[in-house]
PDB file of C-alpha atoms in Angstrom:
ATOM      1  CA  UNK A 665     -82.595 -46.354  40.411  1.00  0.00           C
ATOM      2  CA  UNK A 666     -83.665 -47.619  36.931  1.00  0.00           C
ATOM      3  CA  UNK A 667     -83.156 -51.269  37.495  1.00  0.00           C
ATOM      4  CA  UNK A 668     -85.058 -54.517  36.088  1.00  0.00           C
ATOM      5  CA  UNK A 669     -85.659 -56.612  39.813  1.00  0.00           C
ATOM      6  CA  UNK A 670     -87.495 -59.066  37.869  1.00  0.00           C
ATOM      7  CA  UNK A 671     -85.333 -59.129  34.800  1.00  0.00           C
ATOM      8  CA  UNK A 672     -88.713 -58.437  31.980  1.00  0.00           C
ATOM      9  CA  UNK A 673     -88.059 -56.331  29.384  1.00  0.00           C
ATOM     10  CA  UNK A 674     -91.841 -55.388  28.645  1.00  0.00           C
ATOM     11  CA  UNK A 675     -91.977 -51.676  30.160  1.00  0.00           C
ATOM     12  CA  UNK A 676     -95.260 -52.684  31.566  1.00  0.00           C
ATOM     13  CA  UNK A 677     -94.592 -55.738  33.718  1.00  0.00           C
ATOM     14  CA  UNK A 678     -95.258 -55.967  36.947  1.00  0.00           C
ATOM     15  CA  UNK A 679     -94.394 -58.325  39.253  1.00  0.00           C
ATOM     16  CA  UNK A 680     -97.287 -60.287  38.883  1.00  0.00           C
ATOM     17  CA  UNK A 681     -95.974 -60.959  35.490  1.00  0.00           C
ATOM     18  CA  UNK A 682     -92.706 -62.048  36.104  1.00  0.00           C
ATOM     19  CA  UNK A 683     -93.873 -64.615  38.601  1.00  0.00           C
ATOM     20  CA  UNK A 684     -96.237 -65.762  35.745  1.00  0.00           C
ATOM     21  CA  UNK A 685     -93.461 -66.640  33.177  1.00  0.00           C
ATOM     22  CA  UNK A 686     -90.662 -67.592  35.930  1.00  0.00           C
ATOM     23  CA  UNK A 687     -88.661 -65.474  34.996  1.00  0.00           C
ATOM     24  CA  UNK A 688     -87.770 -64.104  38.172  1.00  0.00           C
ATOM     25  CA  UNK A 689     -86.852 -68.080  39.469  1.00  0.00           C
ATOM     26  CA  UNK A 690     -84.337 -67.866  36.360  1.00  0.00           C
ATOM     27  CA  UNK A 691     -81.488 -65.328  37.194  1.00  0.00           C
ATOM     28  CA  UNK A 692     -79.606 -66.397  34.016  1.00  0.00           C
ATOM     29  CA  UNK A 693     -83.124 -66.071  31.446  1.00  0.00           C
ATOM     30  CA  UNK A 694     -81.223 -63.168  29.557  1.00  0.00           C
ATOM     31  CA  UNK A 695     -77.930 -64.223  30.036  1.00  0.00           C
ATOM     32  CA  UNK A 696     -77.530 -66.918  26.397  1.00  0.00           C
ATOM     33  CA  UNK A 697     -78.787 -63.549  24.592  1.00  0.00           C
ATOM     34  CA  UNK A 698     -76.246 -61.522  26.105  1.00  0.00           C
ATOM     35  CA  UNK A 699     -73.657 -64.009  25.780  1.00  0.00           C
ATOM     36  CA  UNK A 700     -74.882 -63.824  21.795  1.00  0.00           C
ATOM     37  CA  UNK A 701     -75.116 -60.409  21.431  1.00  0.00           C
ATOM     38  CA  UNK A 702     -71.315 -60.192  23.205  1.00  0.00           C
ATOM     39  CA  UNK A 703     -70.080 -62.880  20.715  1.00  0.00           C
ATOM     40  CA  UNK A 704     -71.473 -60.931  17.340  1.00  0.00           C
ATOM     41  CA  UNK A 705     -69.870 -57.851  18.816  1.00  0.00           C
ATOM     42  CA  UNK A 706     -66.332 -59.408  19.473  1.00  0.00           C
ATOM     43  CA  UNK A 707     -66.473 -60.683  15.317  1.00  0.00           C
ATOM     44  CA  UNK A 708     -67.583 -57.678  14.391  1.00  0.00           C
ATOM     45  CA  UNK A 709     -64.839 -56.145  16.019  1.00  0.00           C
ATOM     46  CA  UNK A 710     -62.106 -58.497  15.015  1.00  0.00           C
ATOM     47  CA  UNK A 711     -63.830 -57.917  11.139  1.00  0.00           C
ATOM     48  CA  UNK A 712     -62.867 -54.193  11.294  1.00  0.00           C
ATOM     49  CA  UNK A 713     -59.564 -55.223  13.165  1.00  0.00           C
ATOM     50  CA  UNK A 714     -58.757 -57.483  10.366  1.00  0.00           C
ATOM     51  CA  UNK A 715     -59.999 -55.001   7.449  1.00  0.00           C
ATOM     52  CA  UNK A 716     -58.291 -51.847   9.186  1.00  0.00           C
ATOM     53  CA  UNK A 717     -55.011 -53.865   9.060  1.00  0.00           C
ATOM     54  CA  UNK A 718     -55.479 -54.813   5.926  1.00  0.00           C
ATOM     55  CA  UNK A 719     -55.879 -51.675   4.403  1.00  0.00           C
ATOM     56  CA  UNK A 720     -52.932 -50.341   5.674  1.00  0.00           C
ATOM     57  CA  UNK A 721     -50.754 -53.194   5.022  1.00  0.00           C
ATOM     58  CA  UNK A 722     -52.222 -52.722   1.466  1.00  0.00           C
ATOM     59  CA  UNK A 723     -51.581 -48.861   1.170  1.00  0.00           C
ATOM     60  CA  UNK A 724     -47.239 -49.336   2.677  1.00  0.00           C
ATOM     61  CA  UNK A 725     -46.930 -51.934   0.160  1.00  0.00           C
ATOM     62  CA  UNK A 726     -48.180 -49.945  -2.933  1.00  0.00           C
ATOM     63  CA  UNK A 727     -45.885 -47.015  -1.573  1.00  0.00           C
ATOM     64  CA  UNK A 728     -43.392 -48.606  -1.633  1.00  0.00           C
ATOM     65  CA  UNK A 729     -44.128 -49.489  -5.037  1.00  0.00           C
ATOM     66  CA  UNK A 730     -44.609 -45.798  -6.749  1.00  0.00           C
ATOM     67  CA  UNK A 731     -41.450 -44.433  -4.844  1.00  0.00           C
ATOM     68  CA  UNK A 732     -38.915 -47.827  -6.153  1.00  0.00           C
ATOM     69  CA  UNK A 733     -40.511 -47.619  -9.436  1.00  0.00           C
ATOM     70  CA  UNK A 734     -40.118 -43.791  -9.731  1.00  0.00           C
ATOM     71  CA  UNK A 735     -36.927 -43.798  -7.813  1.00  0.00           C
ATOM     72  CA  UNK A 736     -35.380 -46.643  -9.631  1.00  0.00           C
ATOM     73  CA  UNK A 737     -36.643 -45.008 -12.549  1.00  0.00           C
ATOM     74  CA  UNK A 738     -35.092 -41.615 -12.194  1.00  0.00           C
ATOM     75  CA  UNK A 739     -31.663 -42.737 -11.596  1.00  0.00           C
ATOM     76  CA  UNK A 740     -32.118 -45.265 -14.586  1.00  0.00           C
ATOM     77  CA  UNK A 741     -32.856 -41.508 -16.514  1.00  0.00           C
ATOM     78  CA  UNK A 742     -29.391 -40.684 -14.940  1.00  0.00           C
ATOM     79  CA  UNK A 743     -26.881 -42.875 -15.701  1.00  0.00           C
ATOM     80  CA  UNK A 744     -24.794 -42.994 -19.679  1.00  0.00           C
ATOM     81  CA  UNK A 745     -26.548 -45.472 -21.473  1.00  0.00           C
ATOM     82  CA  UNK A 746     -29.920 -45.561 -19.497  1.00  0.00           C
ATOM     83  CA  UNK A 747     -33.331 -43.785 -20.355  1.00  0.00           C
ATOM     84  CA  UNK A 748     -32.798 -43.478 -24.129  1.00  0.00           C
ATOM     85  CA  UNK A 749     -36.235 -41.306 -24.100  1.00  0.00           C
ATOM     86  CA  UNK A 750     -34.656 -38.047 -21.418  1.00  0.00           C
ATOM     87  CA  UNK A 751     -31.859 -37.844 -18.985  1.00  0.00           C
ATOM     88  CA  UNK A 752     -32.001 -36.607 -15.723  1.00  0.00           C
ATOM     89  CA  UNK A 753     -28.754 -34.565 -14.628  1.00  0.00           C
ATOM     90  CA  UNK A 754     -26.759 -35.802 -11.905  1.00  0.00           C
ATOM     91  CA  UNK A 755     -27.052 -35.107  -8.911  1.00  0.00           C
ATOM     92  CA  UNK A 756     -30.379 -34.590  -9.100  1.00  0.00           C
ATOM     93  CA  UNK A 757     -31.033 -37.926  -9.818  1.00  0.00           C
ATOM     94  CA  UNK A 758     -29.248 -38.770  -6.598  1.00  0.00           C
ATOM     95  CA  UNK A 759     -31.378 -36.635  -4.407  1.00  0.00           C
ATOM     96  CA  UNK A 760     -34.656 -37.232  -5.769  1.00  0.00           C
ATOM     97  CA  UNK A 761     -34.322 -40.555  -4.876  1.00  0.00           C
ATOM     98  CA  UNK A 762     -32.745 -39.789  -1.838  1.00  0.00           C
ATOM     99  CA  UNK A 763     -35.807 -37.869  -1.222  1.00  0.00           C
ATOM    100  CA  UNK A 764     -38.009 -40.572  -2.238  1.00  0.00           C
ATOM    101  CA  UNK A 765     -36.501 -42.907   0.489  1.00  0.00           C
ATOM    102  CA  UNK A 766     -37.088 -40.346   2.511  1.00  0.00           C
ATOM    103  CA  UNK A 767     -41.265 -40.155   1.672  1.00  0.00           C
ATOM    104  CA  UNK A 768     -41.220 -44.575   2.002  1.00  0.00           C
ATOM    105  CA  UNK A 769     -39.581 -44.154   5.633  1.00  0.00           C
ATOM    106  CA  UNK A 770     -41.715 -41.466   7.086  1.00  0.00           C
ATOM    107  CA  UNK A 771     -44.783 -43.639   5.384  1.00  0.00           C
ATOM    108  CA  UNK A 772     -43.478 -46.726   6.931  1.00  0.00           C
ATOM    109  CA  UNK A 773     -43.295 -45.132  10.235  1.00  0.00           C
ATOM    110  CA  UNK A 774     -46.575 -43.163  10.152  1.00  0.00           C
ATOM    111  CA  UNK A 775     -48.507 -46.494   8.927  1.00  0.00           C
ATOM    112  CA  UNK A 776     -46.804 -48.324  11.240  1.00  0.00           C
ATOM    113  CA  UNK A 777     -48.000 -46.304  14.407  1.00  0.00           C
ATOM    114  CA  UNK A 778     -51.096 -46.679  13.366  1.00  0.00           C
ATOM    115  CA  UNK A 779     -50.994 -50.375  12.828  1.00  0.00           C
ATOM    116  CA  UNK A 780     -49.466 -50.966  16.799  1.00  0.00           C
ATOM    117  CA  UNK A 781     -52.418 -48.994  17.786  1.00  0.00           C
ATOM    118  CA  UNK A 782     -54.789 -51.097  20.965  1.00  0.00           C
ATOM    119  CA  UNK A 783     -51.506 -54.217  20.117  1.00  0.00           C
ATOM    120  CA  UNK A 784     -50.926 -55.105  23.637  1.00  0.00           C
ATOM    121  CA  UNK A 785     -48.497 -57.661  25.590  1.00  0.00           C
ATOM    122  CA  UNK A 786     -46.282 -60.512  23.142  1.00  0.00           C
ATOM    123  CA  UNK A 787     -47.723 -59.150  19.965  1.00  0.00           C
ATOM    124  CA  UNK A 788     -46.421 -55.679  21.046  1.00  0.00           C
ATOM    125  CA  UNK A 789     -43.025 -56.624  21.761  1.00  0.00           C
ATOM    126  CA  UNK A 790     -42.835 -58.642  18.680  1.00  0.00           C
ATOM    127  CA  UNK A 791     -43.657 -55.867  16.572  1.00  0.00           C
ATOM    128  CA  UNK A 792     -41.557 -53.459  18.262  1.00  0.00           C
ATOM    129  CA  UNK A 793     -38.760 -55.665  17.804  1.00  0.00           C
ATOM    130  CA  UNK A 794     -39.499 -56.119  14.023  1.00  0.00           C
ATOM    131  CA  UNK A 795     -39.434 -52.634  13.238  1.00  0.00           C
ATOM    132  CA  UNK A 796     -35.929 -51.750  15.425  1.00  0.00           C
ATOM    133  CA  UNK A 797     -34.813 -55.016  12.931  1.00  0.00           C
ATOM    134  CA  UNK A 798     -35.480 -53.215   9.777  1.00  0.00           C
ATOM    135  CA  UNK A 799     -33.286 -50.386  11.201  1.00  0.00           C
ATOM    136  CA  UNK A 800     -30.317 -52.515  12.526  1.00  0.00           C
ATOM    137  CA  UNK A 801     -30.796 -54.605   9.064  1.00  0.00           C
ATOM    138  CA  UNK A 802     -30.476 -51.748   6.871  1.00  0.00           C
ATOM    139  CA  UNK A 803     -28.167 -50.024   9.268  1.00  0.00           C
ATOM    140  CA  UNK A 804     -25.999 -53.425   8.360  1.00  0.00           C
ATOM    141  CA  UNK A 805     -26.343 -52.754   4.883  1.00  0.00           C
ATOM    142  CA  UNK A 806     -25.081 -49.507   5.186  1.00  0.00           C
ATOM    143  CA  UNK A 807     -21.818 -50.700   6.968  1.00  0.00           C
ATOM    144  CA  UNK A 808     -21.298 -53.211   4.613  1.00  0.00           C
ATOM    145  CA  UNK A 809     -21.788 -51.254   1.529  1.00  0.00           C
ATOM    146  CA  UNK A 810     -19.409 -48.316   3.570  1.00  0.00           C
ATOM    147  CA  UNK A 811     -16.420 -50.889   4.144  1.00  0.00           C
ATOM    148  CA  UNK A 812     -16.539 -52.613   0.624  1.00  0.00           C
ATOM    149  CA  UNK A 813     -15.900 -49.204  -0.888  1.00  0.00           C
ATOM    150  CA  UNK A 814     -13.771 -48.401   1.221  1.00  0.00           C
ATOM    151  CA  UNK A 815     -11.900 -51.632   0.428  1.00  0.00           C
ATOM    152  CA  UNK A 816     -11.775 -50.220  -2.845  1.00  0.00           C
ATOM    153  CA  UNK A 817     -15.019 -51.823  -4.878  1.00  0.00           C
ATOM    154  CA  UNK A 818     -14.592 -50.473  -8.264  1.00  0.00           C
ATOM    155  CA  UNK A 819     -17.307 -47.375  -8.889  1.00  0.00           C
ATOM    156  CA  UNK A 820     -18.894 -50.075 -11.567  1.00  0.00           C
ATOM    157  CA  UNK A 821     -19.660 -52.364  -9.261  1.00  0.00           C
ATOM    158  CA  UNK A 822     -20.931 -50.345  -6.749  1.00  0.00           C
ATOM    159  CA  UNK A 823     -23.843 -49.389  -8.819  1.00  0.00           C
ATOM    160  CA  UNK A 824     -24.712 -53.363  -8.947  1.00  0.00           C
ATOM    161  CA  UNK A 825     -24.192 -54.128  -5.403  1.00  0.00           C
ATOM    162  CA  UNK A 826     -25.858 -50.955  -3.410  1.00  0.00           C
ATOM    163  CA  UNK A 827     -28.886 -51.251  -4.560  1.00  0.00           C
ATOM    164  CA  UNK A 828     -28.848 -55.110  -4.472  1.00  0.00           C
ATOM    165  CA  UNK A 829     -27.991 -55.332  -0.942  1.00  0.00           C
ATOM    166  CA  UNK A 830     -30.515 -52.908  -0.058  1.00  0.00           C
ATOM    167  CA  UNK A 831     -33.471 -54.267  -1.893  1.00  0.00           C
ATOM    168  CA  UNK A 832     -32.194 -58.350  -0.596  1.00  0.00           C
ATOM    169  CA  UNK A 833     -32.157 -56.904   2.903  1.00  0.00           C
ATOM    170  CA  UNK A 834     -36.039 -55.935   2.611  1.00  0.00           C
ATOM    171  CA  UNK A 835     -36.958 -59.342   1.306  1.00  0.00           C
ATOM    172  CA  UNK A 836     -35.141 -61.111   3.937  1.00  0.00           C
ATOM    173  CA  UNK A 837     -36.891 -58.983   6.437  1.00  0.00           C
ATOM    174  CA  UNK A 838     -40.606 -59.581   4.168  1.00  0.00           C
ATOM    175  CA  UNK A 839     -39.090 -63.589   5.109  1.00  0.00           C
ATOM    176  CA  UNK A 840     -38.580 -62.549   8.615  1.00  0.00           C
ATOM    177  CA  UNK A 841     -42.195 -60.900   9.167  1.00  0.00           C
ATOM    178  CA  UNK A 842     -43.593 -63.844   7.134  1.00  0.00           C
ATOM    179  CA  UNK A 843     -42.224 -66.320   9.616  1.00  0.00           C
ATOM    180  CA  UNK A 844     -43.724 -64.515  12.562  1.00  0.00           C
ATOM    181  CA  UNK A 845     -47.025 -64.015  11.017  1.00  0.00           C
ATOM    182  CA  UNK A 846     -46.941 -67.206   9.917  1.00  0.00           C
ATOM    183  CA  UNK A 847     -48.862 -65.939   6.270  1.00  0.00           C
ATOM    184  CA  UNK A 848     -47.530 -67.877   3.471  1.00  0.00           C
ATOM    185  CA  UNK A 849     -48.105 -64.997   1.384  1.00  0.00           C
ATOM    186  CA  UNK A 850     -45.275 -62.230   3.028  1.00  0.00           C
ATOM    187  CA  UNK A 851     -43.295 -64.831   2.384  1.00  0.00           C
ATOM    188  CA  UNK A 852     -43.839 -65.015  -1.036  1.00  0.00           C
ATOM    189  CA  UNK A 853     -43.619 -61.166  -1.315  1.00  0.00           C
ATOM    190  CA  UNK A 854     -40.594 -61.554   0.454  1.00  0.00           C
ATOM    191  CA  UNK A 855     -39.090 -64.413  -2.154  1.00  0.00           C
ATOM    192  CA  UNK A 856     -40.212 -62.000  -4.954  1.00  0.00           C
ATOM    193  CA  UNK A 857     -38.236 -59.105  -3.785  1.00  0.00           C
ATOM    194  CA  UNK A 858     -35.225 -61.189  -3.224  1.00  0.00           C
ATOM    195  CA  UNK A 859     -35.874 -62.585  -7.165  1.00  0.00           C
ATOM    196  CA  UNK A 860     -36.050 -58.754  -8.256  1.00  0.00           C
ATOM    197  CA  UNK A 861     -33.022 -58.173  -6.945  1.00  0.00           C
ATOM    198  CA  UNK A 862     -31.344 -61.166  -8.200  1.00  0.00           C
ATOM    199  CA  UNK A 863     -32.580 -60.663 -11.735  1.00  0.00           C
ATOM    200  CA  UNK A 864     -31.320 -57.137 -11.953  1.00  0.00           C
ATOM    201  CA  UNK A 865     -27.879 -57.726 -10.736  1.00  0.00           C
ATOM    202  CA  UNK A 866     -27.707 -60.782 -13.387  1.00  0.00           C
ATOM    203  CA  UNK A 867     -29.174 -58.106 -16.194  1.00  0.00           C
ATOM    204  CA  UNK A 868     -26.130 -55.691 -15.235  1.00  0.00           C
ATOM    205  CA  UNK A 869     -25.466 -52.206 -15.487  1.00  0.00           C
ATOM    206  CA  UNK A 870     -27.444 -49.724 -17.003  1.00  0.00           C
ATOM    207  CA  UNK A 871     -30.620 -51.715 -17.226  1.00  0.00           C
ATOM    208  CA  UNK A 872     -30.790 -53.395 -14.249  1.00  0.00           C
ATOM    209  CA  UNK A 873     -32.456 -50.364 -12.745  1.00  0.00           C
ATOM    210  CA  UNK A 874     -34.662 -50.546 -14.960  1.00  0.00           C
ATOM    211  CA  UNK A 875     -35.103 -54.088 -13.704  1.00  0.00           C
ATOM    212  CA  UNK A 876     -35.656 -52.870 -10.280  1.00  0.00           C
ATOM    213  CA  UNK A 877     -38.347 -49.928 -11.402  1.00  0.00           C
ATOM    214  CA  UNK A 878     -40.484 -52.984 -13.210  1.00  0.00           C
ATOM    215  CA  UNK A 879     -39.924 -54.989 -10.894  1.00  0.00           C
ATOM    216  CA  UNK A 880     -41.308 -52.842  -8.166  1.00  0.00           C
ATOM    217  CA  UNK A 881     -44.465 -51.728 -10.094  1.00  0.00           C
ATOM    218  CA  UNK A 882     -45.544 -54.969 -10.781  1.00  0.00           C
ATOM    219  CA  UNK A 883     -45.209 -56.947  -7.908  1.00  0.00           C
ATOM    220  CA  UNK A 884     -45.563 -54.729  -4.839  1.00  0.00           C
ATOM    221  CA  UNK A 885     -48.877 -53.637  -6.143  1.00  0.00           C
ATOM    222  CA  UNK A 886     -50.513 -56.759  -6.586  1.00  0.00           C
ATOM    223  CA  UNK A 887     -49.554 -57.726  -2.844  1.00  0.00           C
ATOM    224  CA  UNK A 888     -51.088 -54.533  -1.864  1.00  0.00           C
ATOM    225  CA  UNK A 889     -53.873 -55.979  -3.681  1.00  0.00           C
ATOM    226  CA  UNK A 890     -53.810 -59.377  -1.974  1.00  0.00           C
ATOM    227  CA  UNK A 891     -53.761 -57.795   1.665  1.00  0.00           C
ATOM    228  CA  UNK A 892     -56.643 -55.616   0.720  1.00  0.00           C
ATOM    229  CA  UNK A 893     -58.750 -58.865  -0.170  1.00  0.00           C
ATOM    230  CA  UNK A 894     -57.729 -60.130   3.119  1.00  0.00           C
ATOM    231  CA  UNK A 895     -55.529 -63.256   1.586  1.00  0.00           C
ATOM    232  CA  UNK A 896     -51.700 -61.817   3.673  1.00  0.00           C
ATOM    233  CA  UNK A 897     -53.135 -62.291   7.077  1.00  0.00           C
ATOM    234  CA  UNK A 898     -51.133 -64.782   9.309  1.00  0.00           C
ATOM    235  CA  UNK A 899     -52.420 -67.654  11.506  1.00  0.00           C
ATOM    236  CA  UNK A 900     -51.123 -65.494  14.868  1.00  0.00           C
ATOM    237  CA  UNK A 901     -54.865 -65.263  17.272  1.00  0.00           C
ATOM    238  CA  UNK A 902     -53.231 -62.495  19.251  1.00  0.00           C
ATOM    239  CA  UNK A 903     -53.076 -60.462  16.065  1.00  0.00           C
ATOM    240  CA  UNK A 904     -55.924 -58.264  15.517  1.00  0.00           C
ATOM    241  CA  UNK A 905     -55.252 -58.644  11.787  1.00  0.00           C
ATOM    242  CA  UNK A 906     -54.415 -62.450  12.048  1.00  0.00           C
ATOM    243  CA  UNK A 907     -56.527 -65.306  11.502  1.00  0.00           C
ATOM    244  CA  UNK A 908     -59.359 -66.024   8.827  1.00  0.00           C
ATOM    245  CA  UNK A 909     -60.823 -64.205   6.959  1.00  0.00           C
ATOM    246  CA  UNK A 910     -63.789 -62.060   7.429  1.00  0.00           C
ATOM    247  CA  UNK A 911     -65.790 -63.872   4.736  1.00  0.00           C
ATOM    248  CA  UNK A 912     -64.943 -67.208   7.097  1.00  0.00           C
ATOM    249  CA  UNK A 913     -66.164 -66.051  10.499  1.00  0.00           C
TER     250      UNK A 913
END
């Protein structure tokens, strides 16, 4: 057995020794080092918690910027009136964007996984029920958008409102996520989605897609840059991505 009876680290000592220095009266004579060495290990830990998250908060986020701005952009190239620069023929305009969606979702989900990785009890359940919201919230959006055409929304109109309802929908769940986090910083991402989407319904059709590509490009991105300095994390302790940052611990 390769144990330490009189708990000296020299590979020399002898009993003799021990008795010498006390250590062998003081059962505990390693144990504030330990509890040191333990505590450095648990921040650095958290640090690569925090920095993983952030990363990957940082990388969604400018996504979702490329595929609005490119998808907003391309049916902006589609439309009478739009892209005075080249046209895009419809529908491909329709279903590149359609495919776009497509490449955010599968992103979302994928970075998401990877995010709930080692996540365990409250925090887990909380972000499980966060994500199902974003599905039941755009599944909502969906319904609505269904019945008001159905109810006979004029084909004008429905160019304003779809993607308004859509891109509102994701900044009240950015508000949603902020309040759990509590980081004063998804909500302001969440505020400046909801002010995109205001702006370019107010600017009207053609242009207002245009609105929404801009819009995208610019302010998505430089939230991806504030999570990858660290300044979107919450106040939540059971987060391994919450608290302060690694420059404060």
């Amino acid at each position: 057995m390769n144990e330490k009876p009189f708990g000296n680290d020299r590979p020399d000592a002898v009993p003799g020794d021990a008795l010498e220095t006390g250590d062998a009266l003081d059962p505990e004579a390693d144990g504030p080092l330990e509890l040191a060495e333990m505590a450095a290990l648990m921040r650095t830990q958290q640090r690569a918690a925090r920095g993983g998250t952030a990363r990957i908060v940082s990388l969604l986020l400018l996504t979702w910027g490329v595929v609005w701005f490119t998808g907003f952009l391309v049916l902006w190239s589609g439309v009478r009136g739009g892209n005075p620069w080249f046209t895009i023929a419809s529908p491909i305009d329709s279903i590149a964007f359609g495919g776009l969606m497509i490449v955010g979702v599968a992103a979302s989900i994928t970075m998401g996984a990877r995010l709930g990785r080692g996540v365990r009890g409250g925090s887990a359940t909380s972000d499980t029920m966060y994500g199902l919201a974003w599905m039941v919230a755009m599944a909502g959006a969906t319904a609505t958008l269904t019945a008001l055409i159905g109810h006979g929304l004029a084909p004008e109109s429905i160019t304003l409102v779809a993607p308004s309802i859509y891109v509102s929908t994701a900044g009240l769940m950015y508000l949603v996520g902020a309040a759990i986090w509590r980081s004063w910083a998804t909500f302001g991402l969440g505020s400046c989605v909801i002010a995109i989407a205001c702006v370019a319904t107010f600017i009207g059709a053609p242009h207002h897609l245009l609105a929404y590509a801009i819009g995208s490009i610019v302010v998505l991105p430089v939230f991806a840059w504030l999570s990858w300095r660290g300044m979107m994390r919450g106040t939540d302790p059971t987060r391994p991505g919450s608290g302060p940052r690694a420059s404060e611990t």
